PDB file of C-alpha atoms in Angstrom:
ATOM      1  CA  UNK Q   1    -128.039  56.193  49.585  1.00 55.00           C
ATOM      2  CA  UNK Q   2    -126.651  55.258  52.978  1.00 61.00           C
ATOM      3  CA  UNK Q   3    -124.658  58.479  52.985  1.00 53.00           C
ATOM      4  CA  UNK Q   4    -127.767  60.575  52.315  1.00 51.00           C
ATOM      5  CA  UNK Q   5    -129.755  58.766  55.069  1.00 53.00           C
ATOM      6  CA  UNK Q   6    -126.821  59.493  57.478  1.00 57.00           C
ATOM      7  CA  UNK Q   7    -127.003  63.175  56.577  1.00 51.00           C
ATOM      8  CA  UNK Q   8    -130.751  63.212  57.049  1.00 50.00           C
ATOM      9  CA  UNK Q   9    -130.364  61.617  60.457  1.00 53.00           C
ATOM     10  CA  UNK Q  10    -127.719  64.174  61.497  1.00 52.00           C
ATOM     11  CA  UNK Q  11    -129.934  67.008  60.300  1.00 51.00           C
ATOM     12  CA  UNK Q  12    -132.853  65.654  62.344  1.00 50.00           C
ATOM     13  CA  UNK Q  13    -130.728  65.337  65.472  1.00 49.00           C
ATOM     14  CA  UNK Q  14    -129.409  68.849  64.984  1.00 47.00           C
ATOM     15  CA  UNK Q  15    -132.874  70.182  64.454  1.00 46.00           C
ATOM     16  CA  UNK Q  16    -134.076  68.558  67.697  1.00 45.00           C
ATOM     17  CA  UNK Q  17    -131.110  69.999  69.537  1.00 46.00           C
ATOM     18  CA  UNK Q  18    -131.160  73.562  68.237  1.00 52.00           C
ATOM     19  CA  UNK Q  19    -134.801  73.965  67.408  1.00 76.00           C
ATOM     20  CA  UNK Q  20    -134.384  74.790  63.680  1.00 87.00           C
ATOM     21  CA  UNK Q  21    -133.723  72.632  60.591  1.00 93.00           C
ATOM     22  CA  UNK Q  22    -130.006  72.326  59.941  1.00 94.00           C
ATOM     23  CA  UNK Q  23    -128.468  71.720  56.477  1.00 95.00           C
ATOM     24  CA  UNK Q  24    -125.903  69.033  56.119  1.00 97.00           C
ATOM     25  CA  UNK Q  25    -123.493  68.911  53.108  1.00 97.00           C
ATOM     26  CA  UNK Q  26    -119.909  67.976  52.532  1.00 97.00           C
ATOM     27  CA  UNK Q  27    -117.210  70.622  52.301  1.00 97.00           C
ATOM     28  CA  UNK Q  28    -116.072  69.344  48.912  1.00 97.00           C
ATOM     29  CA  UNK Q  29    -116.845  66.887  46.193  1.00 98.00           C
ATOM     30  CA  UNK Q  30    -114.882  65.608  43.185  1.00 97.00           C
ATOM     31  CA  UNK Q  31    -116.330  64.720  39.804  1.00 97.00           C
ATOM     32  CA  UNK Q  32    -114.826  63.379  36.568  1.00 97.00           C
ATOM     33  CA  UNK Q  33    -114.738  65.477  33.418  1.00 97.00           C
ATOM     34  CA  UNK Q  34    -117.628  64.562  31.082  1.00 96.00           C
ATOM     35  CA  UNK Q  35    -119.171  62.488  33.915  1.00 97.00           C
ATOM     36  CA  UNK Q  36    -122.126  63.229  36.285  1.00 97.00           C
ATOM     37  CA  UNK Q  37    -121.827  64.419  39.894  1.00 97.00           C
ATOM     38  CA  UNK Q  38    -124.257  64.493  42.805  1.00 97.00           C
ATOM     39  CA  UNK Q  39    -123.688  67.224  45.460  1.00 97.00           C
ATOM     40  CA  UNK Q  40    -125.508  66.156  48.631  1.00 97.00           C
ATOM     41  CA  UNK Q  41    -127.475  68.711  50.638  1.00 98.00           C
ATOM     42  CA  UNK Q  42    -130.026  67.462  53.238  1.00 97.00           C
ATOM     43  CA  UNK Q  43    -131.827  68.450  56.401  1.00 97.00           C
ATOM     44  CA  UNK Q  44    -133.997  66.786  58.976  1.00 94.00           C
ATOM     45  CA  UNK Q  45    -137.646  67.772  58.531  1.00 91.00           C
ATOM     46  CA  UNK Q  46    -139.002  69.389  61.684  1.00 93.00           C
ATOM     47  CA  UNK Q  47    -142.632  69.631  62.796  1.00 91.00           C
ATOM     48  CA  UNK Q  48    -144.134  72.994  62.168  1.00 93.00           C
ATOM     49  CA  UNK Q  49    -141.381  74.057  59.705  1.00 96.00           C
ATOM     50  CA  UNK Q  50    -142.392  74.256  55.980  1.00 95.00           C
ATOM     51  CA  UNK Q  51    -139.868  74.464  53.116  1.00 96.00           C
ATOM     52  CA  UNK Q  52    -140.808  77.543  51.015  1.00 96.00           C
ATOM     53  CA  UNK Q  53    -137.669  78.192  48.993  1.00 97.00           C
ATOM     54  CA  UNK Q  54    -134.631  76.217  47.698  1.00 98.00           C
ATOM     55  CA  UNK Q  55    -131.797  77.914  45.950  1.00 98.00           C
ATOM     56  CA  UNK Q  56    -128.522  76.679  44.457  1.00 98.00           C
ATOM     57  CA  UNK Q  57    -125.948  79.418  43.743  1.00 98.00           C
ATOM     58  CA  UNK Q  58    -122.490  79.458  42.123  1.00 97.00           C
ATOM     59  CA  UNK Q  59    -119.709  81.893  42.923  1.00 94.00           C
ATOM     60  CA  UNK Q  60    -119.038  84.364  40.128  1.00 90.00           C
ATOM     61  CA  UNK Q  61    -116.274  86.731  41.030  1.00 88.00           C
ATOM     62  CA  UNK Q  62    -117.072  88.156  44.398  1.00 87.00           C
ATOM     63  CA  UNK Q  63    -120.860  87.625  44.184  1.00 89.00           C
ATOM     64  CA  UNK Q  64    -122.867  84.382  44.098  1.00 93.00           C
ATOM     65  CA  UNK Q  65    -125.268  83.903  41.174  1.00 96.00           C
ATOM     66  CA  UNK Q  66    -128.551  81.903  41.439  1.00 97.00           C
ATOM     67  CA  UNK Q  67    -128.554  78.980  39.006  1.00 97.00           C
ATOM     68  CA  UNK Q  68    -131.573  77.130  40.400  1.00 98.00           C
ATOM     69  CA  UNK Q  69    -134.762  78.244  42.235  1.00 97.00           C
ATOM     70  CA  UNK Q  70    -137.514  76.187  43.697  1.00 97.00           C
ATOM     71  CA  UNK Q  71    -140.583  78.066  44.989  1.00 96.00           C
ATOM     72  CA  UNK Q  72    -144.332  77.572  45.124  1.00 93.00           C
ATOM     73  CA  UNK Q  73    -144.567  77.912  41.359  1.00 95.00           C
ATOM     74  CA  UNK Q  74    -142.055  75.106  40.648  1.00 95.00           C
ATOM     75  CA  UNK Q  75    -138.449  74.661  39.569  1.00 96.00           C
ATOM     76  CA  UNK Q  76    -136.624  77.266  37.591  1.00 97.00           C
ATOM     77  CA  UNK Q  77    -133.086  77.091  36.105  1.00 96.00           C
ATOM     78  CA  UNK Q  78    -131.756  80.601  35.962  1.00 94.00           C
ATOM     79  CA  UNK Q  79    -128.672  80.169  33.808  1.00 93.00           C
ATOM     80  CA  UNK Q  80    -128.693  78.844  30.138  1.00 94.00           C
ATOM     81  CA  UNK Q  81    -125.381  76.971  30.767  1.00 93.00           C
ATOM     82  CA  UNK Q  82    -127.102  74.628  33.202  1.00 95.00           C
ATOM     83  CA  UNK Q  83    -130.321  73.855  31.258  1.00 94.00           C
ATOM     84  CA  UNK Q  84    -130.658  70.169  30.450  1.00 94.00           C
ATOM     85  CA  UNK Q  85    -127.786  69.352  32.808  1.00 96.00           C
ATOM     86  CA  UNK Q  86    -129.027  70.304  36.234  1.00 95.00           C
ATOM     87  CA  UNK Q  87    -131.528  68.572  38.473  1.00 96.00           C
ATOM     88  CA  UNK Q  88    -132.458  69.024  42.182  1.00 97.00           C
ATOM     89  CA  UNK Q  89    -133.988  66.106  44.030  1.00 95.00           C
ATOM     90  CA  UNK Q  90    -137.632  66.469  45.141  1.00 93.00           C
ATOM     91  CA  UNK Q  91    -138.706  62.886  45.737  1.00 92.00           C
ATOM     92  CA  UNK Q  92    -137.469  62.771  49.458  1.00 94.00           C
ATOM     93  CA  UNK Q  93    -138.562  65.455  51.941  1.00 93.00           C
ATOM     94  CA  UNK Q  94    -135.389  67.017  53.375  1.00 95.00           C
ATOM     95  CA  UNK Q  95    -133.209  65.982  50.390  1.00 97.00           C
ATOM     96  CA  UNK Q  96    -132.424  68.886  48.022  1.00 97.00           C
ATOM     97  CA  UNK Q  97    -129.264  67.421  46.551  1.00 97.00           C
ATOM     98  CA  UNK Q  98    -127.983  68.781  43.309  1.00 95.00           C
ATOM     99  CA  UNK Q  99    -127.111  66.630  40.299  1.00 97.00           C
ATOM    100  CA  UNK Q 100    -125.023  68.082  37.438  1.00 97.00           C
ATOM    101  CA  UNK Q 101    -124.552  66.022  34.294  1.00 97.00           C
ATOM    102  CA  UNK Q 102    -121.726  66.121  31.701  1.00 96.00           C
ATOM    103  CA  UNK Q 103    -119.177  67.994  33.730  1.00 97.00           C
ATOM    104  CA  UNK Q 104    -116.936  70.548  32.148  1.00 96.00           C
ATOM    105  CA  UNK Q 105    -113.754  71.800  33.581  1.00 96.00           C
ATOM    106  CA  UNK Q 106    -115.225  75.359  34.108  1.00 95.00           C
ATOM    107  CA  UNK Q 107    -117.929  73.776  36.306  1.00 96.00           C
ATOM    108  CA  UNK Q 108    -115.380  73.582  39.176  1.00 95.00           C
ATOM    109  CA  UNK Q 109    -116.389  76.291  41.641  1.00 96.00           C
ATOM    110  CA  UNK Q 110    -118.026  76.997  45.019  1.00 97.00           C
ATOM    111  CA  UNK Q 111    -121.680  76.082  45.029  1.00 98.00           C
ATOM    112  CA  UNK Q 112    -124.186  77.241  47.750  1.00 98.00           C
ATOM    113  CA  UNK Q 113    -127.175  75.198  48.885  1.00 98.00           C
ATOM    114  CA  UNK Q 114    -129.690  77.560  50.425  1.00 98.00           C
ATOM    115  CA  UNK Q 115    -133.032  76.575  51.970  1.00 97.00           C
ATOM    116  CA  UNK Q 116    -135.687  78.802  53.447  1.00 97.00           C
ATOM    117  CA  UNK Q 117    -138.450  77.571  55.946  1.00 97.00           C
ATOM    118  CA  UNK Q 118    -141.515  79.103  57.384  1.00 96.00           C
ATOM    119  CA  UNK Q 119    -141.568  78.713  61.136  1.00 95.00           C
ATOM    120  CA  UNK Q 120    -144.702  77.799  63.186  1.00 93.00           C
ATOM    121  CA  UNK Q 121    -145.093  81.489  64.215  1.00 93.00           C
ATOM    122  CA  UNK Q 122    -144.992  82.719  60.545  1.00 92.00           C
ATOM    123  CA  UNK Q 123    -141.377  83.880  60.431  1.00 95.00           C
ATOM    124  CA  UNK Q 124    -138.758  82.669  57.977  1.00 95.00           C
ATOM    125  CA  UNK Q 125    -135.491  80.899  58.671  1.00 96.00           C
ATOM    126  CA  UNK Q 126    -132.682  80.631  56.072  1.00 96.00           C
ATOM    127  CA  UNK Q 127    -129.809  78.235  56.214  1.00 97.00           C
ATOM    128  CA  UNK Q 128    -126.981  77.624  53.576  1.00 97.00           C
ATOM    129  CA  UNK Q 129    -123.944  75.440  53.032  1.00 97.00           C
ATOM    130  CA  UNK Q 130    -121.022  76.027  50.607  1.00 97.00           C
ATOM    131  CA  UNK Q 131    -119.565  73.085  48.676  1.00 98.00           C
ATOM    132  CA  UNK Q 132    -116.319  73.124  46.646  1.00 98.00           C
ATOM    133  CA  UNK Q 133    -116.819  71.206  43.436  1.00 98.00           C
ATOM    134  CA  UNK Q 134    -113.609  69.866  41.879  1.00 97.00           C
ATOM    135  CA  UNK Q 135    -113.419  68.385  38.347  1.00 97.00           C
ATOM    136  CA  UNK Q 136    -110.571  66.040  37.443  1.00 96.00           C
ATOM    137  CA  UNK Q 137    -109.442  65.164  33.854  1.00 90.00           C
ATOM    138  CA  UNK Q 138    -106.838  62.413  34.688  1.00 83.00           C
ATOM    139  CA  UNK Q 139    -109.304  59.507  34.857  1.00 55.00           C
ATOM    140  CA  UNK Q 140    -110.892  60.339  31.518  1.00 47.00           C
ATOM    141  CA  UNK Q 141    -107.458  60.495  29.798  1.00 53.00           C
ATOM    142  CA  UNK Q 142    -106.600  57.163  31.289  1.00 48.00           C
ATOM    143  CA  UNK Q 143    -109.821  55.679  29.994  1.00 47.00           C
ATOM    144  CA  UNK Q 144    -109.120  57.096  26.509  1.00 51.00           C
ATOM    145  CA  UNK Q 145    -105.579  55.669  26.605  1.00 51.00           C
ATOM    146  CA  UNK Q 146    -106.873  52.201  27.583  1.00 44.00           C
ATOM    147  CA  UNK Q 147    -109.567  52.410  24.896  1.00 44.00           C
ATOM    148  CA  UNK Q 148    -107.256  53.643  22.086  1.00 49.00           C
ATOM    149  CA  UNK Q 149    -104.210  51.566  22.922  1.00 46.00           C
ATOM    150  CA  UNK Q 150    -103.010  49.872  19.742  1.00 44.00           C
ATOM    151  CA  UNK Q 151    -102.584  46.055  19.712  1.00 44.00           C
ATOM    152  CA  UNK Q 152     -98.911  45.063  19.688  1.00 43.00           C
ATOM    153  CA  UNK Q 153     -97.436  42.018  18.012  1.00 41.00           C
ATOM    154  CA  UNK Q 154     -94.293  40.134  18.906  1.00 44.00           C
ATOM    155  CA  UNK Q 155     -91.313  40.551  16.605  1.00 43.00           C
ATOM    156  CA  UNK Q 156     -90.069  37.346  14.898  1.00 38.00           C
ATOM    157  CA  UNK Q 157     -86.936  37.222  16.997  1.00 41.00           C
ATOM    158  CA  UNK Q 158     -88.677  37.939  20.286  1.00 42.00           C
ATOM    159  CA  UNK Q 159     -88.280  35.223  22.954  1.00 35.00           C
ATOM    160  CA  UNK Q 160     -90.882  34.596  25.624  1.00 43.00           C
ATOM    161  CA  UNK Q 161     -89.929  32.038  28.230  1.00 40.00           C
ATOM    162  CA  UNK Q 162     -93.482  31.345  29.359  1.00 39.00           C
ATOM    163  CA  UNK Q 163     -95.101  30.759  25.994  1.00 40.00           C
ATOM    164  CA  UNK Q 164     -92.396  29.386  23.828  1.00 42.00           C
ATOM    165  CA  UNK Q 165     -90.146  30.714  21.169  1.00 35.00           C
ATOM    166  CA  UNK Q 166     -90.133  31.819  17.564  1.00 37.00           C
ATOM    167  CA  UNK Q 167     -87.244  31.838  15.127  1.00 35.00           C
ATOM    168  CA  UNK Q 168     -86.403  32.651  11.641  1.00 41.00           C
ATOM    169  CA  UNK Q 169     -84.023  30.649   9.363  1.00 35.00           C
ATOM    170  CA  UNK Q 170     -82.594  31.264   5.950  1.00 43.00           C
ATOM    171  CA  UNK Q 171     -84.731  30.925   2.889  1.00 46.00           C
ATOM    172  CA  UNK Q 172     -82.794  27.756   2.063  1.00 39.00           C
ATOM    173  CA  UNK Q 173     -84.288  26.045   5.148  1.00 39.00           C
ATOM    174  CA  UNK Q 174     -87.625  27.897   5.030  1.00 46.00           C
ATOM    175  CA  UNK Q 175     -89.347  29.787   7.775  1.00 44.00           C
ATOM    176  CA  UNK Q 176     -89.987  27.796  10.888  1.00 41.00           C
ATOM    177  CA  UNK Q 177     -91.629  28.359  14.236  1.00 42.00           C
ATOM    178  CA  UNK Q 178     -92.172  26.281  17.333  1.00 43.00           C
ATOM    179  CA  UNK Q 179     -94.054  26.735  20.545  1.00 46.00           C
ATOM    180  CA  UNK Q 180     -96.456  24.960  22.881  1.00 44.00           C
ATOM    181  CA  UNK Q 181     -98.805  22.682  20.917  1.00 44.00           C
ATOM    182  CA  UNK Q 182     -97.103  23.168  17.574  1.00 47.00           C
ATOM    183  CA  UNK Q 183     -95.297  20.446  15.490  1.00 57.00           C
ATOM    184  CA  UNK Q 184     -91.539  20.224  14.899  1.00 58.00           C
ATOM    185  CA  UNK Q 185     -90.018  22.045  11.829  1.00 68.00           C
ATOM    186  CA  UNK Q 186     -89.558  20.111   8.669  1.00 78.00           C
ATOM    187  CA  UNK Q 187     -85.784  20.240   8.688  1.00 68.00           C
ATOM    188  CA  UNK Q 188     -85.705  18.965  12.314  1.00 71.00           C
ATOM    189  CA  UNK Q 189     -87.949  15.993  11.401  1.00 79.00           C
ATOM    190  CA  UNK Q 190     -85.678  15.186   8.391  1.00 76.00           C
ATOM    191  CA  UNK Q 191     -82.591  15.411  10.548  1.00 77.00           C
ATOM    192  CA  UNK Q 192     -84.107  13.093  13.185  1.00 84.00           C
ATOM    193  CA  UNK Q 193     -85.028  10.531  10.612  1.00 86.00           C
ATOM    194  CA  UNK Q 194     -81.632  10.627   9.013  1.00 81.00           C
ATOM    195  CA  UNK Q 195     -79.933  10.067  12.401  1.00 81.00           C
ATOM    196  CA  UNK Q 196     -82.334   7.123  13.170  1.00 81.00           C
ATOM    197  CA  UNK Q 197     -81.562   5.544   9.831  1.00 82.00           C
ATOM    198  CA  UNK Q 198     -77.814   5.901  10.450  1.00 84.00           C
ATOM    199  CA  UNK Q 199     -78.206   4.331  13.847  1.00 82.00           C
ATOM    200  CA  UNK Q 200     -80.157   1.412  12.498  1.00 82.00           C
ATOM    201  CA  UNK Q 201     -77.691   0.744   9.669  1.00 79.00           C
ATOM    202  CA  UNK Q 202     -74.757   0.992  12.128  1.00 86.00           C
ATOM    203  CA  UNK Q 203     -76.359  -1.519  14.514  1.00 88.00           C
ATOM    204  CA  UNK Q 204     -77.281  -3.843  11.693  1.00 83.00           C
ATOM    205  CA  UNK Q 205     -73.696  -3.654  10.338  1.00 83.00           C
ATOM    206  CA  UNK Q 206     -72.236  -4.366  13.712  1.00 86.00           C
ATOM    207  CA  UNK Q 207     -74.542  -7.381  14.235  1.00 83.00           C
ATOM    208  CA  UNK Q 208     -73.711  -8.748  10.780  1.00 82.00           C
ATOM    209  CA  UNK Q 209     -70.085  -8.484  11.388  1.00 81.00           C
ATOM    210  CA  UNK Q 210     -70.334 -10.225  14.748  1.00 77.00           C
ATOM    211  CA  UNK Q 211     -72.419 -13.001  13.166  1.00 74.00           C
ATOM    212  CA  UNK Q 212     -69.943 -13.494  10.341  1.00 74.00           C
ATOM    213  CA  UNK Q 213     -67.046 -13.645  12.905  1.00 71.00           C
ATOM    214  CA  UNK Q 214     -68.891 -16.274  14.938  1.00 68.00           C
ATOM    215  CA  UNK Q 215     -69.566 -18.481  11.847  1.00 64.00           C
ATOM    216  CA  UNK Q 216     -65.842 -18.323  10.895  1.00 60.00           C
ATOM    217  CA  UNK Q 217     -64.874 -19.357  14.440  1.00 58.00           C
ATOM    218  CA  UNK Q 218     -67.315 -22.339  14.227  1.00 48.00           C
ATOM    219  CA  UNK Q 219     -65.902 -23.371  10.939  1.00 49.00           C
ATOM    220  CA  UNK Q 220     -62.358 -23.450  12.146  1.00 52.00           C
ATOM    221  CA  UNK Q 221     -63.375 -25.543  15.240  1.00 49.00           C
ATOM    222  CA  UNK Q 222     -65.118 -27.992  13.049  1.00 51.00           C
ATOM    223  CA  UNK Q 223     -61.966 -28.560  10.948  1.00 50.00           C
TER     224      UNK Q 223
END
Protein backbone atom coordinates (compact mmCIF):
# COMPACT_ATOMS: atom_id res chain seq x y z
CA UNK A 1 0.00 0.00 0.00
CA UNK A 2 2.86 2.38 0.82
CA UNK A 3 4.42 1.62 -2.56
CA UNK A 4 1.18 2.51 -4.39
CA UNK A 5 0.81 5.74 -2.42
CA UNK A 6 4.38 6.62 -3.37
CA UNK A 7 3.61 6.05 -7.05
CA UNK A 8 0.47 8.17 -6.79
CA UNK A 9 2.47 10.99 -5.20
CA UNK A 10 5.13 10.81 -7.91
CA UNK A 11 2.42 10.84 -10.57
CA UNK A 12 0.81 13.89 -8.98
CA UNK A 13 4.12 15.78 -8.82
CA UNK A 14 4.88 14.87 -12.42
CA UNK A 15 1.43 16.00 -13.51
CA UNK A 16 1.91 19.36 -11.82
CA UNK A 17 5.33 19.73 -13.44
CA UNK A 18 4.46 18.69 -17.00
CA UNK A 19 0.78 19.66 -17.14
CA UNK A 20 -0.55 16.19 -18.00
CA UNK A 21 -1.19 13.06 -15.92
CA UNK A 22 1.88 10.78 -15.88
CA UNK A 23 1.71 7.01 -15.47
CA UNK A 24 4.01 5.40 -12.92
CA UNK A 25 4.85 1.67 -13.03
CA UNK A 26 7.85 -0.57 -12.33
CA UNK A 27 9.97 -1.85 -15.21
CA UNK A 28 9.48 -5.45 -14.11
CA UNK A 29 7.72 -7.57 -11.49
CA UNK A 30 8.25 -11.21 -10.48
CA UNK A 31 5.52 -13.64 -9.51
CA UNK A 32 5.49 -17.24 -8.29
CA UNK A 33 4.03 -20.04 -10.37
CA UNK A 34 0.46 -20.85 -9.24
CA UNK A 35 0.47 -17.70 -7.08
CA UNK A 36 -1.10 -14.26 -7.56
CA UNK A 37 0.62 -11.08 -8.76
CA UNK A 38 -0.24 -7.39 -8.63
CA UNK A 39 1.30 -5.21 -11.36
CA UNK A 40 1.20 -1.59 -10.17
CA UNK A 41 0.14 1.17 -12.55
CA UNK A 42 -0.89 4.55 -11.13
CA UNK A 43 -1.15 8.25 -11.95
CA UNK A 44 -1.80 11.43 -10.04
CA UNK A 45 -5.32 12.74 -10.77
CA UNK A 46 -5.18 16.24 -12.28
CA UNK A 47 -7.96 18.83 -12.18
CA UNK A 48 -9.79 19.09 -15.50
CA UNK A 49 -8.56 15.71 -16.77
CA UNK A 50 -11.08 12.86 -16.93
CA UNK A 51 -10.13 9.21 -17.33
CA UNK A 52 -12.08 7.86 -20.29
CA UNK A 53 -10.28 4.62 -21.21
CA UNK A 54 -8.04 2.05 -19.52
CA UNK A 55 -6.35 -0.76 -21.43
CA UNK A 56 -4.06 -3.59 -20.48
CA UNK A 57 -2.27 -5.26 -23.37
CA UNK A 58 0.09 -8.23 -23.69
CA UNK A 59 2.75 -8.69 -26.32
CA UNK A 60 1.97 -11.43 -28.86
CA UNK A 61 4.68 -11.71 -31.44
CA UNK A 62 5.37 -8.23 -32.79
CA UNK A 63 1.95 -6.79 -31.92
CA UNK A 64 0.32 -6.06 -28.55
CA UNK A 65 -3.08 -7.63 -27.94
CA UNK A 66 -5.72 -6.05 -25.69
CA UNK A 67 -6.68 -8.33 -22.81
CA UNK A 68 -8.60 -5.79 -20.69
CA UNK A 69 -10.64 -2.71 -21.60
CA UNK A 70 -12.42 -0.24 -19.31
CA UNK A 71 -14.64 2.37 -20.90
CA UNK A 72 -17.92 4.15 -20.15
CA UNK A 73 -19.84 0.86 -20.49
CA UNK A 74 -17.78 -1.00 -17.89
CA UNK A 75 -14.96 -3.55 -17.72
CA UNK A 76 -14.36 -6.04 -20.51
CA UNK A 77 -11.91 -8.98 -20.54
CA UNK A 78 -11.03 -9.56 -24.18
CA UNK A 79 -9.18 -12.89 -23.98
CA UNK A 80 -10.73 -16.14 -22.70
CA UNK A 81 -7.42 -17.17 -21.11
CA UNK A 82 -7.70 -14.35 -18.57
CA UNK A 83 -11.37 -14.64 -17.65
CA UNK A 84 -11.81 -15.39 -13.97
CA UNK A 85 -8.14 -14.62 -13.28
CA UNK A 86 -7.81 -10.94 -14.13
CA UNK A 87 -8.89 -7.87 -12.16
CA UNK A 88 -8.07 -4.16 -12.52
CA UNK A 89 -8.41 -1.90 -9.51
CA UNK A 90 -11.20 0.70 -9.57
CA UNK A 91 -11.60 1.62 -5.89
CA UNK A 92 -8.93 4.35 -5.86
CA UNK A 93 -8.90 7.15 -8.42
CA UNK A 94 -5.57 7.07 -10.21
CA UNK A 95 -4.88 3.41 -9.43
CA UNK A 96 -5.41 1.07 -12.39
CA UNK A 97 -3.14 -1.72 -11.14
CA UNK A 98 -3.57 -5.13 -12.69
CA UNK A 99 -4.03 -8.31 -10.62
CA UNK A 100 -3.52 -11.72 -12.20
CA UNK A 101 -4.34 -14.88 -10.23
CA UNK A 102 -3.03 -18.46 -10.51
CA UNK A 103 0.03 -17.60 -12.57
CA UNK A 104 1.11 -19.97 -15.31
CA UNK A 105 4.58 -20.13 -16.81
CA UNK A 106 3.29 -18.84 -20.16
CA UNK A 107 1.94 -15.70 -18.42
CA UNK A 108 5.48 -14.25 -18.40
CA UNK A 109 5.51 -11.52 -21.00
CA UNK A 110 5.57 -7.77 -21.55
CA UNK A 111 2.35 -6.11 -20.37
CA UNK A 112 1.32 -2.58 -21.28
CA UNK A 113 -0.75 -0.29 -19.07
CA UNK A 114 -2.46 2.35 -21.22
CA UNK A 115 -4.70 5.18 -19.96
CA UNK A 116 -6.57 7.80 -21.98
CA UNK A 117 -7.79 11.12 -20.49
CA UNK A 118 -9.97 13.88 -21.82
CA UNK A 119 -8.34 17.29 -21.35
CA UNK A 120 -10.13 20.48 -20.24
CA UNK A 121 -10.25 21.69 -23.86
CA UNK A 122 -11.89 18.46 -25.12
CA UNK A 123 -8.81 16.76 -26.55
CA UNK A 124 -7.52 13.33 -25.51
CA UNK A 125 -4.15 12.43 -24.03
CA UNK A 126 -2.81 8.84 -24.01
CA UNK A 127 0.00 7.54 -21.82
CA UNK A 128 1.35 4.00 -21.46
CA UNK A 129 3.91 2.00 -19.51
CA UNK A 130 5.43 -1.40 -20.36
CA UNK A 131 6.09 -3.86 -17.52
CA UNK A 132 7.99 -7.13 -17.81
CA UNK A 133 6.26 -9.92 -15.90
CA UNK A 134 8.52 -12.77 -14.81
CA UNK A 135 7.26 -16.06 -13.37
CA UNK A 136 9.47 -18.26 -11.20
CA UNK A 137 8.94 -21.98 -10.49
CA UNK A 138 11.79 -22.50 -7.91
CA UNK A 139 9.86 -21.39 -4.79
CA UNK A 140 6.90 -23.68 -5.62
CA UNK A 141 9.21 -26.67 -6.02
CA UNK A 142 10.90 -25.86 -2.75
CA UNK A 143 7.50 -25.66 -1.04
CA UNK A 144 6.51 -29.04 -2.51
CA UNK A 145 9.77 -30.60 -1.35
CA UNK A 146 9.23 -29.29 2.18
CA UNK A 147 5.63 -30.51 2.22
CA UNK A 148 6.34 -33.97 0.79
CA UNK A 149 9.61 -34.64 2.60
CA UNK A 150 9.37 -38.10 4.27
CA UNK A 151 9.91 -38.48 7.98
CA UNK A 152 13.27 -40.13 8.66
CA UNK A 153 14.05 -42.45 11.58
CA UNK A 154 17.38 -43.15 13.23
CA UNK A 155 18.95 -46.54 12.60
CA UNK A 156 19.51 -48.77 15.67
CA UNK A 157 23.28 -48.24 15.57
CA UNK A 158 23.14 -44.45 15.02
CA UNK A 159 24.88 -42.37 17.69
CA UNK A 160 23.72 -38.88 18.56
CA UNK A 161 25.97 -37.08 21.03
CA UNK A 162 23.37 -34.48 21.99
CA UNK A 163 20.41 -36.78 22.65
CA UNK A 164 21.99 -40.00 23.90
CA UNK A 165 22.68 -43.32 22.31
CA UNK A 166 20.99 -46.51 21.22
CA UNK A 167 22.48 -49.97 20.96
CA UNK A 168 21.63 -53.52 20.04
CA UNK A 169 22.85 -56.62 21.87
CA UNK A 170 22.57 -60.30 21.15
CA UNK A 171 19.25 -62.06 21.59
CA UNK A 172 20.82 -63.79 24.57
CA UNK A 173 20.99 -60.49 26.43
CA UNK A 174 17.88 -58.99 24.85
CA UNK A 175 17.45 -55.70 23.09
CA UNK A 176 18.43 -52.67 25.15
CA UNK A 177 18.38 -48.95 24.74
CA UNK A 178 19.40 -46.03 26.86
CA UNK A 179 19.13 -42.32 26.61
CA UNK A 180 18.22 -39.21 28.56
CA UNK A 181 15.36 -39.97 30.96
CA UNK A 182 15.40 -43.75 30.38
CA UNK A 183 16.19 -46.52 32.95
CA UNK A 184 19.29 -48.73 32.83
CA UNK A 185 19.20 -52.01 30.86
CA UNK A 186 18.29 -55.15 32.84
CA UNK A 187 21.64 -56.84 32.34
CA UNK A 188 23.42 -53.73 33.66
CA UNK A 189 21.23 -53.69 36.78
CA UNK A 190 21.93 -57.39 37.39
CA UNK A 191 25.66 -56.79 36.94
CA UNK A 192 25.67 -53.86 39.40
CA UNK A 193 23.73 -55.87 42.00
CA UNK A 194 26.15 -58.80 41.65
CA UNK A 195 29.16 -56.52 42.09
CA UNK A 196 27.57 -54.91 45.16
CA UNK A 197 26.91 -58.33 46.70
CA UNK A 198 30.49 -59.40 46.04
CA UNK A 199 31.80 -56.22 47.70
CA UNK A 200 29.54 -56.70 50.74
CA UNK A 201 30.55 -60.36 51.17
CA UNK A 202 34.25 -59.47 50.76
CA UNK A 203 34.04 -56.72 53.40
CA UNK A 204 32.11 -58.98 55.77
CA UNK A 205 34.67 -61.76 55.30
CA UNK A 206 37.59 -59.38 55.97
CA UNK A 207 35.92 -58.01 59.09
CA UNK A 208 35.17 -61.53 60.33
CA UNK A 209 38.76 -62.62 59.81
CA UNK A 210 40.08 -59.58 61.65
CA UNK A 211 37.69 -60.16 64.56
CA UNK A 212 38.69 -63.81 64.83
CA UNK A 213 42.38 -62.86 64.77
CA UNK A 214 41.87 -60.28 67.54
CA UNK A 215 40.03 -62.82 69.73
CA UNK A 216 42.90 -65.31 69.35
CA UNK A 217 45.41 -62.64 70.38
CA UNK A 218 43.36 -61.82 73.48
CA UNK A 219 43.14 -65.46 74.40
CA UNK A 220 46.90 -65.95 74.19
CA UNK A 221 47.55 -62.85 76.35
CA UNK A 222 45.11 -64.11 78.94
CA UNK A 223 47.04 -67.39 79.22
